[in-house]
Amino acid sequence: MGQNIMLTGMVLSAAPVGEYDRRVTLLTRERGKISAFARGARRPGSQLMAAGSPFSFGKFEVYEGRSSYSIGKAEISNYFRELAEDVANACYGFYFLEVADYYARENTDEIHMLKLLYQSLRALEKESLGNRLVRRVFELKAMAINGEGPNVFSCLSCGSEEGLPWFHVRRGGTLCGNCLKGGKAVPLDASALYAMQFILTSSIEKLYTFTLSEQALCSLEQVLDEYMGFYVDRRFHALKVLEENFMFATQAAGKDI
Ligand SMILES: [Zn+2]
């Protein structure tokens, strides 16, 4: 016996099915990541058209069938339309959706991931925040929510909390100057270290309240590129598009995108 349930969530991805339908992946507060059919969503004028579009956030009334969910109604409260107006912004947004899809599971508590995703997409829409920084804040917090956050509060070898200028990717954290001892580690700028500590301890609501110097941001980028390269076993499509089309040109021009 199926039943109607109300879910709050966001569309992570949507694919056409048959002539008029869409199959969507939803990240929900109540059921984690689920797959659902939006029947007739591709018919002109369909009430489910928005429910079949990535980034749509709101309430979804779904019918739980034996093997899949079907969306009956959707009340979308935020479409994140401003994101779509800028191609680079949209690429970052799609990258965030892919990361959320990578980490989220069905029937697990994804409240924090959903909240992080929502706040991070809003941060992309704000002109005052550079997207390069928003991306790194999102990446580090997403990893931490999923139990893969590094230890950046003390030296992994001696426990010292003073002066932690090195980040050891394989060991997953910081080392002091005395404990590096010829090992391989990435240099970590002091402001970048402080930013990582802030990101890991801050509530999601307060995450996007700081800026970084170019030097600190570059250090954070280097550490997270290596850390994610080691722990994340997926190549994200939107990131590839971003790197190929936007990052080199705008960084060369000294512009933040
Ligand atoms: Zn040490």
PDB file of C-alpha atoms and ligand atoms in Angstrom:
ATOM      1  CA  MET A   1       0.000   0.000   0.000  1.00  0.00           C
ATOM      2  CA  GLY A   2       1.394   3.352  -0.992  1.00  0.00           C
ATOM      3  CA  GLN A   3       0.802   6.599   0.799  1.00  0.00           C
ATOM      4  CA  ASN A   4       1.238  10.299   0.217  1.00  0.00           C
ATOM      5  CA  ILE A   5       4.018  11.967   2.129  1.00  0.00           C
ATOM      6  CA  MET A   6       5.238  15.568   2.273  1.00  0.00           C
ATOM      7  CA  LEU A   7       8.948  16.124   1.780  1.00  0.00           C
ATOM      8  CA  THR A   8      11.030  19.284   1.913  1.00  0.00           C
ATOM      9  CA  GLY A   9      13.982  19.245  -0.402  1.00  0.00           C
ATOM     10  CA  MET A  10      15.851  20.270  -3.522  1.00  0.00           C
ATOM     11  CA  VAL A  11      16.099  18.819  -7.025  1.00  0.00           C
ATOM     12  CA  LEU A  12      19.696  17.661  -7.539  1.00  0.00           C
ATOM     13  CA  SER A  13      19.275  16.389 -11.070  1.00  0.00           C
ATOM     14  CA  ALA A  14      16.595  15.561 -13.612  1.00  0.00           C
ATOM     15  CA  ALA A  15      16.566  13.362 -16.691  1.00  0.00           C
ATOM     16  CA  PRO A  16      13.885  12.937 -19.352  1.00  0.00           C
ATOM     17  CA  VAL A  17      12.014   9.636 -19.314  1.00  0.00           C
ATOM     18  CA  GLY A  18       9.587   8.505 -22.004  1.00  0.00           C
ATOM     19  CA  GLU A  19       7.735  11.181 -23.930  1.00  0.00           C
ATOM     20  CA  TYR A  20       6.627  13.590 -21.196  1.00  0.00           C
ATOM     21  CA  ASP A  21       8.086  12.483 -17.853  1.00  0.00           C
ATOM     22  CA  ARG A  22      11.166  13.261 -15.846  1.00  0.00           C
ATOM     23  CA  ARG A  23      13.030  11.212 -13.301  1.00  0.00           C
ATOM     24  CA  VAL A  24      14.444  13.473 -10.624  1.00  0.00           C
ATOM     25  CA  THR A  25      16.868  13.007  -7.770  1.00  0.00           C
ATOM     26  CA  LEU A  26      15.749  14.875  -4.675  1.00  0.00           C
ATOM     27  CA  LEU A  27      17.745  15.670  -1.576  1.00  0.00           C
ATOM     28  CA  THR A  28      15.140  15.697   1.184  1.00  0.00           C
ATOM     29  CA  ARG A  29      15.086  16.525   4.844  1.00  0.00           C
ATOM     30  CA  GLU A  30      12.928  13.533   5.718  1.00  0.00           C
ATOM     31  CA  ARG A  31      14.180  10.672   3.507  1.00  0.00           C
ATOM     32  CA  GLY A  32      17.685  11.645   2.455  1.00  0.00           C
ATOM     33  CA  LYS A  33      18.379  11.303  -1.267  1.00  0.00           C
ATOM     34  CA  ILE A  34      15.562   9.746  -3.257  1.00  0.00           C
ATOM     35  CA  SER A  35      14.688   9.175  -6.863  1.00  0.00           C
ATOM     36  CA  ALA A  36      11.175  10.140  -7.980  1.00  0.00           C
ATOM     37  CA  PHE A  37       9.116  10.367 -11.157  1.00  0.00           C
ATOM     38  CA  ALA A  38       7.551  13.669 -12.174  1.00  0.00           C
ATOM     39  CA  ARG A  39       4.914  12.389 -14.568  1.00  0.00           C
ATOM     40  CA  GLY A  40       3.965  14.774 -17.333  1.00  0.00           C
ATOM     41  CA  ALA A  41       6.602  17.301 -16.186  1.00  0.00           C
ATOM     42  CA  ARG A  42       7.658  17.951 -19.783  1.00  0.00           C
ATOM     43  CA  ARG A  43       4.164  18.729 -21.040  1.00  0.00           C
ATOM     44  CA  PRO A  44       3.741  22.449 -21.763  1.00  0.00           C
ATOM     45  CA  GLY A  45       2.050  24.148 -18.813  1.00  0.00           C
ATOM     46  CA  SER A  46       2.543  21.184 -16.484  1.00  0.00           C
ATOM     47  CA  GLN A  47       2.351  22.032 -12.809  1.00  0.00           C
ATOM     48  CA  LEU A  48       5.305  19.748 -12.270  1.00  0.00           C
ATOM     49  CA  MET A  49       7.596  21.570 -14.692  1.00  0.00           C
ATOM     50  CA  ALA A  50       9.507  23.312 -11.866  1.00  0.00           C
ATOM     51  CA  ALA A  51       9.667  20.059  -9.916  1.00  0.00           C
ATOM     52  CA  GLY A  52      11.696  18.677 -12.809  1.00  0.00           C
ATOM     53  CA  SER A  53      14.338  21.429 -12.760  1.00  0.00           C
ATOM     54  CA  PRO A  54      17.640  21.309 -10.862  1.00  0.00           C
ATOM     55  CA  PHE A  55      17.970  23.785  -7.946  1.00  0.00           C
ATOM     56  CA  SER A  56      14.191  23.917  -7.336  1.00  0.00           C
ATOM     57  CA  PHE A  57      13.691  23.961  -3.573  1.00  0.00           C
ATOM     58  CA  GLY A  58      10.404  23.532  -1.775  1.00  0.00           C
ATOM     59  CA  LYS A  59       7.779  21.079  -0.629  1.00  0.00           C
ATOM     60  CA  PHE A  60       7.071  17.951  -2.624  1.00  0.00           C
ATOM     61  CA  GLU A  61       4.035  15.774  -2.099  1.00  0.00           C
ATOM     62  CA  VAL A  62       5.092  12.317  -3.194  1.00  0.00           C
ATOM     63  CA  TYR A  63       3.380   8.993  -3.483  1.00  0.00           C
ATOM     64  CA  GLU A  64       5.443   6.117  -2.239  1.00  0.00           C
ATOM     65  CA  GLY A  65       4.928   3.181  -4.536  1.00  0.00           C
ATOM     66  CA  ARG A  66       6.335  -0.302  -4.176  1.00  0.00           C
ATOM     67  CA  SER A  67       9.592   0.424  -5.949  1.00  0.00           C
ATOM     68  CA  SER A  68       9.669   4.162  -6.588  1.00  0.00           C
ATOM     69  CA  TYR A  69       8.310   7.545  -5.621  1.00  0.00           C
ATOM     70  CA  SER A  70       6.061   9.712  -7.791  1.00  0.00           C
ATOM     71  CA  ILE A  71       5.649  13.441  -7.305  1.00  0.00           C
ATOM     72  CA  GLY A  72       2.003  14.487  -7.100  1.00  0.00           C
ATOM     73  CA  LYS A  73       2.384  18.167  -6.292  1.00  0.00           C
ATOM     74  CA  ALA A  74       5.243  20.584  -5.740  1.00  0.00           C
ATOM     75  CA  GLU A  75       5.311  23.973  -4.063  1.00  0.00           C
ATOM     76  CA  ILE A  76       8.595  25.554  -5.071  1.00  0.00           C
ATOM     77  CA  SER A  77       9.741  28.378  -2.800  1.00  0.00           C
ATOM     78  CA  ASN A  78      13.139  29.093  -4.366  1.00  0.00           C
ATOM     79  CA  TYR A  79      14.181  28.433  -7.972  1.00  0.00           C
ATOM     80  CA  PHE A  80      17.641  30.028  -7.680  1.00  0.00           C
ATOM     81  CA  ARG A  81      16.941  31.766 -10.968  1.00  0.00           C
ATOM     82  CA  GLU A  82      19.754  34.298 -10.468  1.00  0.00           C
ATOM     83  CA  LEU A  83      22.228  31.440 -10.638  1.00  0.00           C
ATOM     84  CA  ALA A  84      21.120  30.515 -14.120  1.00  0.00           C
ATOM     85  CA  GLU A  85      21.669  34.068 -15.382  1.00  0.00           C
ATOM     86  CA  ASP A  86      25.442  33.712 -15.160  1.00  0.00           C
ATOM     87  CA  VAL A  87      27.072  30.680 -16.761  1.00  0.00           C
ATOM     88  CA  ALA A  88      30.008  30.526 -14.355  1.00  0.00           C
ATOM     89  CA  ASN A  89      27.700  30.857 -11.330  1.00  0.00           C
ATOM     90  CA  ALA A  90      25.490  28.105 -12.725  1.00  0.00           C
ATOM     91  CA  CYS A  91      28.531  25.837 -13.188  1.00  0.00           C
ATOM     92  CA  TYR A  92      29.506  26.288  -9.552  1.00  0.00           C
ATOM     93  CA  GLY A  93      25.898  25.566  -8.577  1.00  0.00           C
ATOM     94  CA  PHE A  94      25.786  22.370 -10.633  1.00  0.00           C
ATOM     95  CA  TYR A  95      29.081  21.322  -9.083  1.00  0.00           C
ATOM     96  CA  PHE A  96      27.568  21.737  -5.585  1.00  0.00           C
ATOM     97  CA  LEU A  97      24.571  19.621  -6.649  1.00  0.00           C
ATOM     98  CA  GLU A  98      26.947  16.899  -7.881  1.00  0.00           C
ATOM     99  CA  VAL A  99      28.896  16.910  -4.618  1.00  0.00           C
ATOM    100  CA  ALA A 100      25.648  16.648  -2.615  1.00  0.00           C
ATOM    101  CA  ASP A 101      24.553  13.777  -4.867  1.00  0.00           C
ATOM    102  CA  TYR A 102      27.909  12.055  -4.365  1.00  0.00           C
ATOM    103  CA  TYR A 103      27.695  12.135  -0.561  1.00  0.00           C
ATOM    104  CA  ALA A 104      23.979  11.768   0.135  1.00  0.00           C
ATOM    105  CA  ARG A 105      22.255   8.401   0.656  1.00  0.00           C
ATOM    106  CA  GLU A 106      18.658   7.267   0.853  1.00  0.00           C
ATOM    107  CA  ASN A 107      17.046   7.092   4.289  1.00  0.00           C
ATOM    108  CA  THR A 108      19.906   8.847   6.021  1.00  0.00           C
ATOM    109  CA  ASP A 109      19.773  12.159   7.834  1.00  0.00           C
ATOM    110  CA  GLU A 110      20.727  14.757   5.232  1.00  0.00           C
ATOM    111  CA  ILE A 111      19.418  17.844   7.030  1.00  0.00           C
ATOM    112  CA  HIS A 112      22.878  19.362   7.315  1.00  0.00           C
ATOM    113  CA  MET A 113      23.802  18.649   3.710  1.00  0.00           C
ATOM    114  CA  LEU A 114      20.523  20.170   2.501  1.00  0.00           C
ATOM    115  CA  LYS A 115      21.069  23.244   4.645  1.00  0.00           C
ATOM    116  CA  LEU A 116      24.659  23.583   3.449  1.00  0.00           C
ATOM    117  CA  LEU A 117      23.589  23.270  -0.164  1.00  0.00           C
ATOM    118  CA  TYR A 118      20.883  25.909   0.244  1.00  0.00           C
ATOM    119  CA  GLN A 119      23.152  28.415   1.999  1.00  0.00           C
ATOM    120  CA  SER A 120      25.983  27.823  -0.470  1.00  0.00           C
ATOM    121  CA  LEU A 121      23.759  28.442  -3.512  1.00  0.00           C
ATOM    122  CA  ARG A 122      22.575  31.661  -1.877  1.00  0.00           C
ATOM    123  CA  ALA A 123      26.205  32.625  -1.291  1.00  0.00           C
ATOM    124  CA  LEU A 124      26.912  32.103  -5.021  1.00  0.00           C
ATOM    125  CA  GLU A 125      24.136  34.569  -5.813  1.00  0.00           C
ATOM    126  CA  LYS A 126      25.729  37.259  -3.651  1.00  0.00           C
ATOM    127  CA  GLU A 127      28.050  39.509  -5.617  1.00  0.00           C
ATOM    128  CA  SER A 128      30.081  40.394  -2.524  1.00  0.00           C
ATOM    129  CA  LEU A 129      31.350  36.847  -2.042  1.00  0.00           C
ATOM    130  CA  GLY A 130      33.910  35.461  -4.490  1.00  0.00           C
ATOM    131  CA  ASN A 131      32.841  32.134  -5.946  1.00  0.00           C
ATOM    132  CA  ARG A 132      36.304  30.644  -5.527  1.00  0.00           C
ATOM    133  CA  LEU A 133      35.993  31.098  -1.764  1.00  0.00           C
ATOM    134  CA  VAL A 134      32.357  29.924  -1.660  1.00  0.00           C
ATOM    135  CA  ARG A 135      33.439  26.751  -3.450  1.00  0.00           C
ATOM    136  CA  ARG A 136      36.182  25.969  -0.902  1.00  0.00           C
ATOM    137  CA  VAL A 137      33.952  26.677   2.092  1.00  0.00           C
ATOM    138  CA  PHE A 138      31.307  24.367   0.624  1.00  0.00           C
ATOM    139  CA  GLU A 139      33.823  21.601  -0.155  1.00  0.00           C
ATOM    140  CA  LEU A 140      35.395  21.543   3.288  1.00  0.00           C
ATOM    141  CA  LYS A 141      32.074  21.694   5.135  1.00  0.00           C
ATOM    142  CA  ALA A 142      30.557  19.004   2.895  1.00  0.00           C
ATOM    143  CA  MET A 143      33.472  16.683   3.653  1.00  0.00           C
ATOM    144  CA  ALA A 144      33.186  17.419   7.377  1.00  0.00           C
ATOM    145  CA  ILE A 145      29.429  16.730   7.398  1.00  0.00           C
ATOM    146  CA  ASN A 146      30.207  13.359   5.872  1.00  0.00           C
ATOM    147  CA  GLY A 147      32.858  12.512   8.424  1.00  0.00           C
ATOM    148  CA  GLU A 148      35.828  13.170   6.169  1.00  0.00           C
ATOM    149  CA  GLY A 149      36.939  16.489   7.616  1.00  0.00           C
ATOM    150  CA  PRO A 150      40.651  16.893   8.409  1.00  0.00           C
ATOM    151  CA  ASN A 151      42.145  17.615  11.832  1.00  0.00           C
ATOM    152  CA  VAL A 152      43.482  21.161  11.644  1.00  0.00           C
ATOM    153  CA  PHE A 153      43.413  22.039  15.330  1.00  0.00           C
ATOM    154  CA  SER A 154      46.625  20.374  16.478  1.00  0.00           C
ATOM    155  CA  CYS A 155      49.763  18.671  15.204  1.00  0.00           C
ATOM    156  CA  LEU A 156      48.972  15.071  14.247  1.00  0.00           C
ATOM    157  CA  SER A 157      52.293  13.901  15.708  1.00  0.00           C
ATOM    158  CA  CYS A 158      52.913  15.830  18.935  1.00  0.00           C
ATOM    159  CA  GLY A 159      49.535  17.445  19.625  1.00  0.00           C
ATOM    160  CA  SER A 160      50.917  20.982  19.701  1.00  0.00           C
ATOM    161  CA  GLU A 161      48.326  23.621  18.897  1.00  0.00           C
ATOM    162  CA  GLU A 162      50.856  26.350  18.124  1.00  0.00           C
ATOM    163  CA  GLY A 163      52.182  27.075  14.653  1.00  0.00           C
ATOM    164  CA  LEU A 164      50.835  24.496  12.224  1.00  0.00           C
ATOM    165  CA  PRO A 165      52.438  25.411   8.900  1.00  0.00           C
ATOM    166  CA  TRP A 166      52.044  22.033   7.189  1.00  0.00           C
ATOM    167  CA  PHE A 167      49.128  19.971   5.929  1.00  0.00           C
ATOM    168  CA  HIS A 168      49.664  16.249   5.470  1.00  0.00           C
ATOM    169  CA  VAL A 169      47.135  14.959   2.929  1.00  0.00           C
ATOM    170  CA  ARG A 170      47.390  11.216   3.594  1.00  0.00           C
ATOM    171  CA  ARG A 171      47.321  11.615   7.353  1.00  0.00           C
ATOM    172  CA  GLY A 172      44.457  14.076   7.017  1.00  0.00           C
ATOM    173  CA  GLY A 173      45.605  17.051   9.034  1.00  0.00           C
ATOM    174  CA  THR A 174      48.182  19.552  10.202  1.00  0.00           C
ATOM    175  CA  LEU A 175      51.756  19.146  11.407  1.00  0.00           C
ATOM    176  CA  CYS A 176      53.939  21.547  13.352  1.00  0.00           C
ATOM    177  CA  GLY A 177      57.370  22.653  12.112  1.00  0.00           C
ATOM    178  CA  ASN A 178      59.194  20.188  14.398  1.00  0.00           C
ATOM    179  CA  CYS A 179      57.267  17.108  13.316  1.00  0.00           C
ATOM    180  CA  LEU A 180      57.481  17.388   9.549  1.00  0.00           C
ATOM    181  CA  LYS A 181      60.940  15.741   9.556  1.00  0.00           C
ATOM    182  CA  GLY A 182      61.521  15.471   5.866  1.00  0.00           C
ATOM    183  CA  GLY A 183      58.066  14.051   5.148  1.00  0.00           C
ATOM    184  CA  LYS A 184      55.920  15.341   2.330  1.00  0.00           C
ATOM    185  CA  ALA A 185      53.303  17.924   3.172  1.00  0.00           C
ATOM    186  CA  VAL A 186      51.639  20.961   1.653  1.00  0.00           C
ATOM    187  CA  PRO A 187      52.551  24.371   3.127  1.00  0.00           C
ATOM    188  CA  LEU A 188      49.551  25.965   4.829  1.00  0.00           C
ATOM    189  CA  ASP A 189      49.212  29.729   5.132  1.00  0.00           C
ATOM    190  CA  ALA A 190      48.289  30.903   8.661  1.00  0.00           C
ATOM    191  CA  SER A 191      45.123  32.702   7.516  1.00  0.00           C
ATOM    192  CA  ALA A 192      44.082  29.669   5.457  1.00  0.00           C
ATOM    193  CA  LEU A 193      44.555  27.493   8.567  1.00  0.00           C
ATOM    194  CA  TYR A 194      42.382  29.866  10.588  1.00  0.00           C
ATOM    195  CA  ALA A 195      39.739  29.814   7.823  1.00  0.00           C
ATOM    196  CA  MET A 196      39.689  25.989   7.865  1.00  0.00           C
ATOM    197  CA  GLN A 197      39.260  25.981  11.641  1.00  0.00           C
ATOM    198  CA  PHE A 198      36.416  28.469  11.309  1.00  0.00           C
ATOM    199  CA  ILE A 199      34.672  26.473   8.553  1.00  0.00           C
ATOM    200  CA  LEU A 200      34.874  23.254  10.564  1.00  0.00           C
ATOM    201  CA  THR A 201      33.489  24.773  13.783  1.00  0.00           C
ATOM    202  CA  SER A 202      31.038  27.358  12.450  1.00  0.00           C
ATOM    203  CA  SER A 203      27.305  26.763  12.148  1.00  0.00           C
ATOM    204  CA  ILE A 204      26.119  26.511   8.538  1.00  0.00           C
ATOM    205  CA  GLU A 205      24.222  29.817   8.876  1.00  0.00           C
ATOM    206  CA  LYS A 206      27.427  31.712   9.763  1.00  0.00           C
ATOM    207  CA  LEU A 207      29.740  30.051   7.220  1.00  0.00           C
ATOM    208  CA  TYR A 208      29.711  32.757   4.585  1.00  0.00           C
ATOM    209  CA  THR A 209      30.721  35.684   6.730  1.00  0.00           C
ATOM    210  CA  PHE A 210      34.414  36.128   5.972  1.00  0.00           C
ATOM    211  CA  THR A 211      36.762  36.876   3.116  1.00  0.00           C
ATOM    212  CA  LEU A 212      40.371  35.836   2.478  1.00  0.00           C
ATOM    213  CA  SER A 213      43.414  37.482   0.922  1.00  0.00           C
ATOM    214  CA  GLU A 214      44.471  36.096  -2.458  1.00  0.00           C
ATOM    215  CA  GLN A 215      47.485  34.449  -0.836  1.00  0.00           C
ATOM    216  CA  ALA A 216      45.394  32.683   1.809  1.00  0.00           C
ATOM    217  CA  LEU A 217      42.786  31.652  -0.756  1.00  0.00           C
ATOM    218  CA  CYS A 218      45.480  30.133  -3.012  1.00  0.00           C
ATOM    219  CA  SER A 219      46.829  28.167  -0.040  1.00  0.00           C
ATOM    220  CA  LEU A 220      43.324  26.923   0.845  1.00  0.00           C
ATOM    221  CA  GLU A 221      42.756  25.949  -2.797  1.00  0.00           C
ATOM    222  CA  GLN A 222      45.981  23.976  -2.950  1.00  0.00           C
ATOM    223  CA  VAL A 223      45.288  22.078   0.278  1.00  0.00           C
ATOM    224  CA  LEU A 224      41.699  21.243  -0.666  1.00  0.00           C
ATOM    225  CA  ASP A 225      42.589  20.227  -4.219  1.00  0.00           C
ATOM    226  CA  GLU A 226      45.073  17.700  -2.863  1.00  0.00           C
ATOM    227  CA  TYR A 227      42.847  16.580   0.010  1.00  0.00           C
ATOM    228  CA  MET A 228      39.778  16.047  -2.178  1.00  0.00           C
ATOM    229  CA  GLY A 229      41.905  14.444  -4.876  1.00  0.00           C
ATOM    230  CA  PHE A 230      42.949  11.864  -2.309  1.00  0.00           C
ATOM    231  CA  TYR A 231      39.588  11.222  -0.598  1.00  0.00           C
ATOM    232  CA  VAL A 232      36.987  11.731  -3.332  1.00  0.00           C
ATOM    233  CA  ASP A 233      36.915   9.031  -5.984  1.00  0.00           C
ATOM    234  CA  ARG A 234      34.768  10.873  -8.498  1.00  0.00           C
ATOM    235  CA  ARG A 235      35.528  13.384 -11.217  1.00  0.00           C
ATOM    236  CA  PHE A 236      32.734  15.947 -11.198  1.00  0.00           C
ATOM    237  CA  HIS A 237      31.404  16.941 -14.605  1.00  0.00           C
ATOM    238  CA  ALA A 238      30.542  20.555 -13.715  1.00  0.00           C
ATOM    239  CA  LEU A 239      33.988  21.062 -12.239  1.00  0.00           C
ATOM    240  CA  LYS A 240      35.570  19.921 -15.488  1.00  0.00           C
ATOM    241  CA  VAL A 241      33.430  22.431 -17.403  1.00  0.00           C
ATOM    242  CA  LEU A 242      34.399  25.170 -14.933  1.00  0.00           C
ATOM    243  CA  GLU A 243      38.091  24.411 -15.190  1.00  0.00           C
ATOM    244  CA  GLU A 244      38.095  24.187 -18.948  1.00  0.00           C
ATOM    245  CA  ASN A 245      36.045  27.312 -19.619  1.00  0.00           C
ATOM    246  CA  PHE A 246      36.364  29.787 -16.811  1.00  0.00           C
ATOM    247  CA  MET A 247      39.109  29.326 -14.300  1.00  0.00           C
ATOM    248  CA  PHE A 248      42.223  29.817 -16.363  1.00  0.00           C
ATOM    249  CA  ALA A 249      41.018  32.872 -18.249  1.00  0.00           C
ATOM    250  CA  THR A 250      39.593  34.702 -15.249  1.00  0.00           C
ATOM    251  CA  GLN A 251      42.446  33.859 -12.912  1.00  0.00           C
ATOM    252  CA  ALA A 252      44.907  35.048 -15.516  1.00  0.00           C
ATOM    253  CA  ALA A 253      42.985  38.320 -15.675  1.00  0.00           C
ATOM    254  CA  GLY A 254      43.106  38.554 -11.875  1.00  0.00           C
ATOM    255  CA  LYS A 255      39.348  38.352 -11.635  1.00  0.00           C
ATOM    256  CA  ASP A 256      37.425  36.324  -9.133  1.00  0.00           C
ATOM    257  CA  ILE A 257      34.565  34.316 -10.561  1.00  0.00           C
TER     258      ILE A 257
HETATM  259 ZN    ZN B   1      54.318  18.407  16.139  1.00  0.00          ZN
END
